[in-house]
Short mmCIF file of C-alpha atoms in Angstrom, two decimals:
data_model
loop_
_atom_site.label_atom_id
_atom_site.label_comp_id
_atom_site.label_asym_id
_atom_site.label_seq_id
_atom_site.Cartn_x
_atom_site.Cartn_y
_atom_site.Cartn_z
CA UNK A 1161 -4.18 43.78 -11.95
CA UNK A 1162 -0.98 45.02 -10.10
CA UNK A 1163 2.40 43.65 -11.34
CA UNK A 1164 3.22 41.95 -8.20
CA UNK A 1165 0.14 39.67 -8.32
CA UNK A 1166 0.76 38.67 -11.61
CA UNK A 1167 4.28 37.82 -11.01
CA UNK A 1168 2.99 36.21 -7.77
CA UNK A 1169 0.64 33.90 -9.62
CA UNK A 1170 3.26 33.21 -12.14
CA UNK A 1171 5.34 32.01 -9.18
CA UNK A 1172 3.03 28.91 -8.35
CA UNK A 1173 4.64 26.09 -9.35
CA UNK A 1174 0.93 24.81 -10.94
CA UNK A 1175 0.75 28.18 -12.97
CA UNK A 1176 3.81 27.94 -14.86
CA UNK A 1177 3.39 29.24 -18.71
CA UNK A 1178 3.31 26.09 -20.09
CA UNK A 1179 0.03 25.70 -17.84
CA UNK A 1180 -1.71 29.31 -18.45
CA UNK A 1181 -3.71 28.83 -21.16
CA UNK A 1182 -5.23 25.71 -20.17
CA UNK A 1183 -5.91 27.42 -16.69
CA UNK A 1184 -7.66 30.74 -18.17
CA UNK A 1185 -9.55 28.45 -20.45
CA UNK A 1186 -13.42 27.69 -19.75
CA UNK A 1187 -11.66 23.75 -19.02
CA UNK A 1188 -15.45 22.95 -18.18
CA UNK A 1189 -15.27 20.45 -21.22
CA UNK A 1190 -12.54 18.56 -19.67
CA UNK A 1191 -15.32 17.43 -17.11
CA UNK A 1192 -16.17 14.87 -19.47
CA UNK A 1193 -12.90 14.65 -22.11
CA UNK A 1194 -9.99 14.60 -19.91
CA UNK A 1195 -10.93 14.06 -15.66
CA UNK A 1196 -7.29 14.04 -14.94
CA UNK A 1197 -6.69 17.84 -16.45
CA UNK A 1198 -9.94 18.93 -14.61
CA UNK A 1199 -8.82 17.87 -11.23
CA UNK A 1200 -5.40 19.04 -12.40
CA UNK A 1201 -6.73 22.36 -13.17
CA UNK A 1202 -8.99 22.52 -9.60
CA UNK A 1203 -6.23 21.98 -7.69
CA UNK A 1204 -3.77 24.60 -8.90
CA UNK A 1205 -6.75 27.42 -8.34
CA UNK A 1206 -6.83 25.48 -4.87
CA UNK A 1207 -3.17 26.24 -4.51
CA UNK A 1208 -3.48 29.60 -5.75
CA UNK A 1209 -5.89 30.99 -3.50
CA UNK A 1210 -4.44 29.44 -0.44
CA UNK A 1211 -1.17 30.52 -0.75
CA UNK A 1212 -2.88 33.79 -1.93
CA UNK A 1213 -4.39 33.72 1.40
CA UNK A 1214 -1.42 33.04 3.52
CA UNK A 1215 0.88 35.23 2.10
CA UNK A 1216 -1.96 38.65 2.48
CA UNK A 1217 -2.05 38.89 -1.30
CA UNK A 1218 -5.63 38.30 -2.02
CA UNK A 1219 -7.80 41.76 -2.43
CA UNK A 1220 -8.93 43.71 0.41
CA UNK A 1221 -11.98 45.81 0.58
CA UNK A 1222 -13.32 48.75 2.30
CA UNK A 1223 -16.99 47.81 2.04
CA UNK A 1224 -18.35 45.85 5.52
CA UNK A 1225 -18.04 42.11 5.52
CA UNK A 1226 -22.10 41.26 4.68
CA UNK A 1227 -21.68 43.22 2.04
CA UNK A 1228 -18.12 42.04 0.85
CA UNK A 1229 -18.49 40.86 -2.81
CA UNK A 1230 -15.07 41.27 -4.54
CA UNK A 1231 -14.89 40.87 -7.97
CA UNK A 1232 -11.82 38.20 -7.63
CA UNK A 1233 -12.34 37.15 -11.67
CA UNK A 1234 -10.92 40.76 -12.35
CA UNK A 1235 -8.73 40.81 -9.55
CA UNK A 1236 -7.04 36.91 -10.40
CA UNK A 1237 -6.72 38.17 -14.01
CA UNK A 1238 -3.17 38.40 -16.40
CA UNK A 1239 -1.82 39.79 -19.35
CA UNK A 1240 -2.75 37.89 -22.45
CA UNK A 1241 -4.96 35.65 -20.96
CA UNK A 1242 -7.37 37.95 -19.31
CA UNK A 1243 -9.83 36.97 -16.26
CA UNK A 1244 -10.03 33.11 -15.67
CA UNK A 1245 -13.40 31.85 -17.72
CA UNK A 1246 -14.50 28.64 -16.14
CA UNK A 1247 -14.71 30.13 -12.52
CA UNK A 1248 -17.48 32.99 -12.21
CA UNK A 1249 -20.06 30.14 -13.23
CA UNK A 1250 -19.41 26.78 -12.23
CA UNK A 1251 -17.94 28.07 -8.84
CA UNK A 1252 -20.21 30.98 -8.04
CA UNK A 1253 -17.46 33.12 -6.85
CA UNK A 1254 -19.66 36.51 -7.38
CA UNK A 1255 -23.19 35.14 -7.06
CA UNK A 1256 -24.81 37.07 -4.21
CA UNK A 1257 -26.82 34.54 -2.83
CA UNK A 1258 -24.24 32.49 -1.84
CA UNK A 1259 -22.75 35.53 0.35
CA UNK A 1260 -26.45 35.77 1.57
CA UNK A 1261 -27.03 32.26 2.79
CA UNK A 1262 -24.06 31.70 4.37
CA UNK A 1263 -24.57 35.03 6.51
CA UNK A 1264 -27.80 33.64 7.59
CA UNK A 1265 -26.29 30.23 8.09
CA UNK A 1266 -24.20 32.55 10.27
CA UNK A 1267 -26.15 34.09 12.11
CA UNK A 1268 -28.41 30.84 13.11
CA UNK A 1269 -25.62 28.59 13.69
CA UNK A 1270 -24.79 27.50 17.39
CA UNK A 1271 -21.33 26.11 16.33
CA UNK A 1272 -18.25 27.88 15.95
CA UNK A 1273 -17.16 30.01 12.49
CA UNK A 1274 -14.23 27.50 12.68
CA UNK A 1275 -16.65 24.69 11.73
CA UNK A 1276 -18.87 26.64 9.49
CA UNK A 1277 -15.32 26.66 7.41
CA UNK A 1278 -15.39 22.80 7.49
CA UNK A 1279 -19.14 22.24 6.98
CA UNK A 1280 -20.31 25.00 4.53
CA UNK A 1281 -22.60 22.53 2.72
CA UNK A 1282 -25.04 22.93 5.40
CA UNK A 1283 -25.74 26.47 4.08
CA UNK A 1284 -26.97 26.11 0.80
CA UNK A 1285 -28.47 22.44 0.61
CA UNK A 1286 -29.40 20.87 -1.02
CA UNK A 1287 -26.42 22.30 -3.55
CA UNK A 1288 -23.11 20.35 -3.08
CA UNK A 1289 -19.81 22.51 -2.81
CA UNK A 1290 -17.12 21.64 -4.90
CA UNK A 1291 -13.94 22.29 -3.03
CA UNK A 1292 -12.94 25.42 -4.92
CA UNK A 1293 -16.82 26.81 -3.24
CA UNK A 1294 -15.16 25.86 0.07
CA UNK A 1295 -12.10 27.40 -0.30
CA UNK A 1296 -13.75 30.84 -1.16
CA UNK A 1297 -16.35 30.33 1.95
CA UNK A 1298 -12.96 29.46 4.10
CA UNK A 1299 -11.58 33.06 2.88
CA UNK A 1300 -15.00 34.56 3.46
CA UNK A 1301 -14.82 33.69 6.95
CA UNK A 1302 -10.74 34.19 7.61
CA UNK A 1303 -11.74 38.11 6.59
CA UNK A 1304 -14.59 37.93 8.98
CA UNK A 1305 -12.29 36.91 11.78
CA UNK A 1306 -10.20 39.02 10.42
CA UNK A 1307 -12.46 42.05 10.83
CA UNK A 1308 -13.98 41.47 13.92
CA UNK A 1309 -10.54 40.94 15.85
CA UNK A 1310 -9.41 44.59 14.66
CA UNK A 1311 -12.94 45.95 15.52
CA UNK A 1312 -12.09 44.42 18.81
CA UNK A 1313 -9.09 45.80 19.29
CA UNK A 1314 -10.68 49.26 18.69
CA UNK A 1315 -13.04 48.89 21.39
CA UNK A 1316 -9.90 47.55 23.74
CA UNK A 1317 -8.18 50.56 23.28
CA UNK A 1318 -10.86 53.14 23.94
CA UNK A 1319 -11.62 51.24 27.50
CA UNK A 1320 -7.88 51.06 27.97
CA UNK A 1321 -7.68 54.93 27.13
CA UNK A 1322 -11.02 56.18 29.35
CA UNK A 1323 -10.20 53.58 32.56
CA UNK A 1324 -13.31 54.09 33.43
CA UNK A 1325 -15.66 50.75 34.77
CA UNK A 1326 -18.38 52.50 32.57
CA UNK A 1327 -16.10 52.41 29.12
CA UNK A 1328 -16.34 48.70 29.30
CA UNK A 1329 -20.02 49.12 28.58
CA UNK A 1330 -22.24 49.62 25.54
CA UNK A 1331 -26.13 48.85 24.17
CA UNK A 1332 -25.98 48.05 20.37
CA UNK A 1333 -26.85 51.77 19.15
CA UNK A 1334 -23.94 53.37 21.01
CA UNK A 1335 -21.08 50.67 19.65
CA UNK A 1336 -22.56 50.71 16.18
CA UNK A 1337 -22.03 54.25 16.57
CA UNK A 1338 -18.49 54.61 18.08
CA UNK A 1339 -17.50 51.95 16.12
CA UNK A 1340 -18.37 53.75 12.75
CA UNK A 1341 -16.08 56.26 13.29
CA UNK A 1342 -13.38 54.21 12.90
CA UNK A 1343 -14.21 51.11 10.37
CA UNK A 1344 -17.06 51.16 8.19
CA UNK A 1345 -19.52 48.47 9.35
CA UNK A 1346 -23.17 47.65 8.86
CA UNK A 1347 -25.58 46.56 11.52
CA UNK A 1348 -25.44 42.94 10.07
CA UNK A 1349 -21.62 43.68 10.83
CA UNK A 1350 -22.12 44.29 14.43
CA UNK A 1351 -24.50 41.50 15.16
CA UNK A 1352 -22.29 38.90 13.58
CA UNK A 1353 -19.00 40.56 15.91
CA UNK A 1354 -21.00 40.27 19.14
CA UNK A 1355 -21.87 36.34 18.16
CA UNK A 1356 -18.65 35.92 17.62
CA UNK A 1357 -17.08 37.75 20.41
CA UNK A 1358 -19.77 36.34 23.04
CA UNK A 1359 -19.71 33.26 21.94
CA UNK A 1360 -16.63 31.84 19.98
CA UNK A 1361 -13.95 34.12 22.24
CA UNK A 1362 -15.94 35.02 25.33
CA UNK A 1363 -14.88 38.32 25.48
CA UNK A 1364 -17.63 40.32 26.26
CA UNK A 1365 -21.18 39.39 27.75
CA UNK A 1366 -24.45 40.12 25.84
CA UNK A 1367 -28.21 40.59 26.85
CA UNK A 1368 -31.12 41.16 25.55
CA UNK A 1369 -33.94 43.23 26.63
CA UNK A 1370 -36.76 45.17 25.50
CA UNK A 1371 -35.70 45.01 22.03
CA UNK A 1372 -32.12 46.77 23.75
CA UNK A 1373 -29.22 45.05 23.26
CA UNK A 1374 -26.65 45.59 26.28
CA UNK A 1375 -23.24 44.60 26.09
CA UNK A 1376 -20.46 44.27 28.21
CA UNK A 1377 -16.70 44.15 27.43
CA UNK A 1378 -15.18 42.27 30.33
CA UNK A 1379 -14.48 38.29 29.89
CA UNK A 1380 -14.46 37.91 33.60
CA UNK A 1381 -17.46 39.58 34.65
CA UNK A 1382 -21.12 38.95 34.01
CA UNK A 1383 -23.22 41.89 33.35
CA UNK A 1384 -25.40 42.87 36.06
CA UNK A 1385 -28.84 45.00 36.89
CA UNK A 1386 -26.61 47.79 37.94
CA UNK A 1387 -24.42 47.59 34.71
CA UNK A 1388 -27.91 47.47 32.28
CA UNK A 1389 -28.81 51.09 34.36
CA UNK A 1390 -25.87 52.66 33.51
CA UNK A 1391 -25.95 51.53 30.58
CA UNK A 1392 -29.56 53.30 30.31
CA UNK A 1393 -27.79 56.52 31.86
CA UNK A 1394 -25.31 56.72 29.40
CA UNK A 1395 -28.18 56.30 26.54
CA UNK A 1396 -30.06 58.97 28.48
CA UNK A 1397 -27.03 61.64 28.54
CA UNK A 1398 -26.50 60.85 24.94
CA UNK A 1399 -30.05 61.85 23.57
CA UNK A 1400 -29.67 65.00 25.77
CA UNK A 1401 -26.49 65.80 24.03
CA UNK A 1402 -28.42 65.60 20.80
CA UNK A 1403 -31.27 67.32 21.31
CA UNK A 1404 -28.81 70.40 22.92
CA UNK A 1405 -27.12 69.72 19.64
CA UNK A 1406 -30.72 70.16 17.15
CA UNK A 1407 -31.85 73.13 19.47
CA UNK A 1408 -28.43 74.68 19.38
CA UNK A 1409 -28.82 74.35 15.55
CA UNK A 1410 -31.88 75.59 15.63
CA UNK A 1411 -31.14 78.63 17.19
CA UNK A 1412 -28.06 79.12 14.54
CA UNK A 1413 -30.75 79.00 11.56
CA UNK A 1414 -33.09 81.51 13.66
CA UNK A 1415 -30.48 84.25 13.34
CA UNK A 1416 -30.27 83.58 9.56
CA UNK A 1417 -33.58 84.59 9.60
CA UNK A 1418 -33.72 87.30 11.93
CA UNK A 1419 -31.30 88.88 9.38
CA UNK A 1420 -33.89 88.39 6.37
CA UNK A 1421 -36.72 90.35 8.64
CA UNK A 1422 -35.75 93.43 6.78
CA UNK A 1423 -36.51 92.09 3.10
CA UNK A 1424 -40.18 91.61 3.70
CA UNK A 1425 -41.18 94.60 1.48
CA UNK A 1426 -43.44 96.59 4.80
CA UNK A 1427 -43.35 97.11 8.20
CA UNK A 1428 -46.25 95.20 9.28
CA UNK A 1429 -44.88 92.31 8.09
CA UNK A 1430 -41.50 92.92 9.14
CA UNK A 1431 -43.50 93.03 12.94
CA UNK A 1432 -44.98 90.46 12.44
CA UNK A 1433 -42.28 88.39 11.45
CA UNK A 1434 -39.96 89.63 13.78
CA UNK A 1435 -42.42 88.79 16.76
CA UNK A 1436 -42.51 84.98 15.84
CA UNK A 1437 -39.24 84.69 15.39
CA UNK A 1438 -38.72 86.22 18.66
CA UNK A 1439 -41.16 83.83 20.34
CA UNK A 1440 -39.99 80.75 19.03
CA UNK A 1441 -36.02 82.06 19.71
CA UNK A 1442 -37.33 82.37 23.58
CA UNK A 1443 -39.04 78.85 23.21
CA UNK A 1444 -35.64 77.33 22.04
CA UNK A 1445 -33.91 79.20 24.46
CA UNK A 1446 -36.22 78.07 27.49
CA UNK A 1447 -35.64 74.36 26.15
CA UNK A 1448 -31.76 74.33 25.69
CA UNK A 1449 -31.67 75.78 29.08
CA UNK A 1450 -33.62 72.69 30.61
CA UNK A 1451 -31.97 70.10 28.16
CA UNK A 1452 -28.88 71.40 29.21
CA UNK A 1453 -29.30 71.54 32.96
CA UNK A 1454 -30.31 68.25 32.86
CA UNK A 1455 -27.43 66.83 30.64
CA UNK A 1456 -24.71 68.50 33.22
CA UNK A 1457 -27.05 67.04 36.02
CA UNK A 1458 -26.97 63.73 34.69
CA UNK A 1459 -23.34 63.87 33.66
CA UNK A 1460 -22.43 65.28 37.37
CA UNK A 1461 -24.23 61.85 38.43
CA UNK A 1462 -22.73 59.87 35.52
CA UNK A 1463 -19.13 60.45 36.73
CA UNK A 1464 -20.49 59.54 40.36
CA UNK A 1465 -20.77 56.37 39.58
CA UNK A 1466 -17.66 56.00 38.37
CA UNK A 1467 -16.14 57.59 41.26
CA UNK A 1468 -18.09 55.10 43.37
CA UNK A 1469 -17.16 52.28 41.20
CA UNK A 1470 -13.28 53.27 42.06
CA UNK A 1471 -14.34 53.43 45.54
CA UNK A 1472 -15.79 50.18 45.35
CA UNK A 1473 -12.72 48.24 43.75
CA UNK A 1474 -10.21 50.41 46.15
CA UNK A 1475 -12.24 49.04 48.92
CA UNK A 1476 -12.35 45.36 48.24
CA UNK A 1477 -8.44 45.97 47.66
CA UNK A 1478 -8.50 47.34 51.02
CA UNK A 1479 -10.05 44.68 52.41
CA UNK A 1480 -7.74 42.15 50.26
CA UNK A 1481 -4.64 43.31 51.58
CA UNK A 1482 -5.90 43.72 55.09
CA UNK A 1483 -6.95 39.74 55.27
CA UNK A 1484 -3.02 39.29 53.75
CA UNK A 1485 -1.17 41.15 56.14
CA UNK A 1486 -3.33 39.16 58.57
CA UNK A 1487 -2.46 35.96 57.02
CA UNK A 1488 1.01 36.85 57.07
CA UNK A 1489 1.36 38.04 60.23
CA UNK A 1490 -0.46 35.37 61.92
CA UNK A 1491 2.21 33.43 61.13
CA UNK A 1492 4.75 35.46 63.07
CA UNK A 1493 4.89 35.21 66.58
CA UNK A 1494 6.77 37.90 68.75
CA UNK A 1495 7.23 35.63 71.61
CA UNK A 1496 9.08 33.40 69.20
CA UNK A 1497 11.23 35.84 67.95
CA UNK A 1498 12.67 37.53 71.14
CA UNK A 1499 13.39 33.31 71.96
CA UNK A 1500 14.93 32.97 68.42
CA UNK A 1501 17.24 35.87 69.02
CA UNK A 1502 18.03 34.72 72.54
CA UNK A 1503 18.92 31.36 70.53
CA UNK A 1504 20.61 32.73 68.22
CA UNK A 1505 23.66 34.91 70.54
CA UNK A 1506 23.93 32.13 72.21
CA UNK A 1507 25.10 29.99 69.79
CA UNK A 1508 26.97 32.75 68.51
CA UNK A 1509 28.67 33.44 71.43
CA UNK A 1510 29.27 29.20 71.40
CA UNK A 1511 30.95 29.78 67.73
CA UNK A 1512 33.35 32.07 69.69
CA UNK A 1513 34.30 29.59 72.33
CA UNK A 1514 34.57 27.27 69.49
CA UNK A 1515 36.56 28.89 67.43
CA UNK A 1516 38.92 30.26 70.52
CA UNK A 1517 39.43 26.35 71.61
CA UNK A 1518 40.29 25.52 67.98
CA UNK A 1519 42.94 28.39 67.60
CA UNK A 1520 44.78 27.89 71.53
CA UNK A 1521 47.67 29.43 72.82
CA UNK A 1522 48.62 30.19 69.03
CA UNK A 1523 46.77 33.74 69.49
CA UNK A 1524 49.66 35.47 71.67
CA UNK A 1525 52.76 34.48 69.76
CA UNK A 1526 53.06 37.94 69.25
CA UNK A 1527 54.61 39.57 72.69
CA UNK A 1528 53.91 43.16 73.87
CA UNK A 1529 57.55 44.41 73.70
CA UNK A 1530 58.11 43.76 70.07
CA UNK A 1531 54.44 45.41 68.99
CA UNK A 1532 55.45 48.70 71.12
CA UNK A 1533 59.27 48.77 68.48
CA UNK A 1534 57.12 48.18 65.86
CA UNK A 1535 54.73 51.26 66.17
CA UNK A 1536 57.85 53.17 67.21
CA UNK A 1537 59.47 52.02 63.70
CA UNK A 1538 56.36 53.28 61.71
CA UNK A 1539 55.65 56.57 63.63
CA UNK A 1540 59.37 57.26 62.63
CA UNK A 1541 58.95 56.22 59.20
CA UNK A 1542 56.25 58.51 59.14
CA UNK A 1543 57.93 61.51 60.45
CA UNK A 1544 61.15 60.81 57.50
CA UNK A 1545 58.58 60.96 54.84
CA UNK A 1546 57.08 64.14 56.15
CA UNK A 1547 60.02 65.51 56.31
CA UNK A 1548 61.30 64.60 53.10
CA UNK A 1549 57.95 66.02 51.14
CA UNK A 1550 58.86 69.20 52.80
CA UNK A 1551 62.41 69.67 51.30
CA UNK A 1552 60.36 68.49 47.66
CA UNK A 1553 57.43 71.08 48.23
CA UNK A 1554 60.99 73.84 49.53
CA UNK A 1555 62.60 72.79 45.95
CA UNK A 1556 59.74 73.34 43.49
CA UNK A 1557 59.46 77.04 45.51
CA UNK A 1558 62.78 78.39 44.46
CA UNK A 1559 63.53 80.63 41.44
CA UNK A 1560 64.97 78.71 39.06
CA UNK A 1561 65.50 81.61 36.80
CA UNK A 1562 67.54 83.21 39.41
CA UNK A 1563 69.26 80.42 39.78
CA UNK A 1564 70.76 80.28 36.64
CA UNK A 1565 72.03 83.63 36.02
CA UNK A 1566 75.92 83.78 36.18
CA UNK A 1567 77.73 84.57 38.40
CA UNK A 1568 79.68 88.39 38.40
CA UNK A 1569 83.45 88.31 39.66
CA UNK A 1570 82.02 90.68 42.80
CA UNK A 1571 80.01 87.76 44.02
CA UNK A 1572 82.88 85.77 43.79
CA UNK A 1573 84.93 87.58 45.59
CA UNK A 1574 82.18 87.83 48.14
CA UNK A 1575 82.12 84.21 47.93
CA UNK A 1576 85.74 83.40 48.39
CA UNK A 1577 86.08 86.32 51.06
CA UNK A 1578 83.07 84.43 53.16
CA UNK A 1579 84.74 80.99 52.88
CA UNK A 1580 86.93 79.74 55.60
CA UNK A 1581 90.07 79.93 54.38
CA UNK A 1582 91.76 76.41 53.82
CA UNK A 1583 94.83 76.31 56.09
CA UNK A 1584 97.44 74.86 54.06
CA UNK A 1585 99.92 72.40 55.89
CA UNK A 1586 103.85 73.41 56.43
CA UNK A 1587 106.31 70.60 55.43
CA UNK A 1588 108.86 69.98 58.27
#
């Protein structure tokens, strides 16, 4: 028992310590002393398991659902009061034949699982369930669901992953088979998933023939002559794939003993030896040869059909969208819509006339003369600023170095020599 349970239990308001030992007790007596603390004692188990249920915590198993016989005493068990003592007996919770009824109940019943949960006294009449028996055929059949929906998901994914029309189809051998690589499952298993999922969630179609069971994963579409043939082909290419597989095999093992040819203690036997094994190495030869010429035939014709299946479903598609674009464009006429254009400037060219009428002699306020300075104004503008990033772009140019070195007293006699000289005025 893992810590968390225990503390979980301990968590129920019904199991609180003052509570335990009376719980963990065989309280079978109080049937007759004390009613009251036997219904008490029912209904916190009832709580229990149900919030047990809802919150994932009760055990999980790896063994198939017919087969699913947890031991829940152990598992429901605590420190210092051990496994509960009044419910392996008087509630059955481990006694196979109630697993084994109810799975026939099952399997014969033409209502849904959901009511199976609300009726299980039909199953093992003329024995009356007490509610606690109820509650454990309840979780019985919440794991059930539970199983088949991931098992269906399984399958899902594979079609989803092939896309192929033929992935969506199975007899009972090959999904018993695919499905046992991924969950383990018992043939009981599979015939209680394909009740459920034909019948209580209508998500795949089952049929019955020849002691074959076909199936067909496709809520939408009934399963047809042509689907039950390749379902035959696919059963066909499979058994040719194992029998290449045994001879293959076979021929592995032959060289084993080719290699032992040389023990035999003379040569006459070695001969001999060595000629059968010869003989029967050209006889498996010969027949993995044929096996496998057929298999790649039937494979070649295999993937045909599913080529023809696309065809098929791009075709209809074809033919789908043709009879829309008809619909569509039936509703068009081009007549119409050189008249709507037509319609359409001319009540344009009305908005105009409109809209001139509304605006008047308010449109030419503005007189030629005083447009003509204005552009002058602006081309001048124009030229200024030209002119003026010129002088900027001049500026950054210069040497500014240069310009800062003093000046010698030669230059400034050059200087003074170059400037006009200043005539200075005589006073009368």
């Amino acid at each position: 028992m893992s810590d968390n349970i225990e503390d979980f239990i301990k968590s129920i308001p019904e199991f609180k310590a003052s509570r335990l030992s009376s719980l963990y007790s065989n309280f079978q007596k109080l049937k007759t002393l004390n009613k009251e603390g036997y219904e008490a004692n029912i209904q916190a188990w009832q709580s229990l398991l149900l919030k047990l249920i809802s919150n994932h915590k009760i055990i999980d198993s790896n063994v198939s659902f017919t087969t699913y016989n947890p031991d829940i005493l152990k598992f429901l068990g605590i420190s210092n009061y051990g496994q509960p003592q009044n419910l392996g007996n008087e509630y059955l919770l481990n006694h196979r034949s109630f697993h084994e009824q109810g799975l026939s109940y099952i399997l014969v019943s033409k209502e849904s699982y959901i009511s199976v949960i609300n009726d299980t006294k039909s199953y093992l009449s003329p024995k009356v369930f007490s509610p606690f028996e109820q509650l454990l055929a309840k979780y019985r059949t919440l794991y059930f669901i539970k199983q088949a929906q991931e098992a269906l998901e399984i399958i899902k994914e594979e079609i989803n992953k092939q896309a192929t029309y033929s992935s969506k189809l199975f007899n009972s051998d090959s999904l018993f088979t695919f499905l046992s690589t991924h969950i383990k499952i018992s043939r009981q298993d599979l015939d209680l998933f394909l009740k459920y999922w034909n019948r209580d969630i209508q998500q795949c179609h089952v049929q019955k023939l020849d002691q074959i069971t076909y199936i067909k994963f496709s809520p939408k579409e009934d399963l047809t002559p042509d689907d039950i043939h390749i379902i035959d082909l696919q059963s066909t290419i499979q058994n040719l794939h194992n029998r290449s597989t045994q001879l293959s095999n076979k021929l592995s093992n032959l060289k084993l003993e080719f290699k032992q040819v040389l023990t035999l203690p003379s040569k006459q036997q070695q001969r001999i030896k060595l000629r059968h094994l010869l003989t029967q190495r050209q006889t498996l030869m010969a027949s993995l040869e044929k096996t496998s010429a057929i298999h790649n035939e039937l494979c070649g014709i295999f993937e045909k059909i599913n080529d023809s299946r696309m065809n098929m479903e791009v075709y209809i598609q074809y033919l789908a969208s043709s009879a829309v674009l008809k619909n569509m464009n039936s509703r068009v006429s081009i007549e119409e819509i050189e008249e709507v254009k037509s319609e359409i400037e001319e009540e344009m060219a009305k908005a105009d006339e409109i809209s001139d009428a509304l605006v008047g002699d308010g449109r030419n306020i503005v007189d030629e003369d005083e447009i003509e300075k204005e552009l002058e104004e602006l081309e001048r503008e124009v030229v200024e600023d030209e002119d003026e990033d010129k002088v900027i772009e001049r500026l950054k140019k210069l040497n500014l170095d240069e310009a800062a070195k003093p000046i010698s007293e030669q230059d400034k006699q050059e200087e003074m020599q170059e400037a006009p000289k200043e005539k200075i005025p005589i006073p009368n």
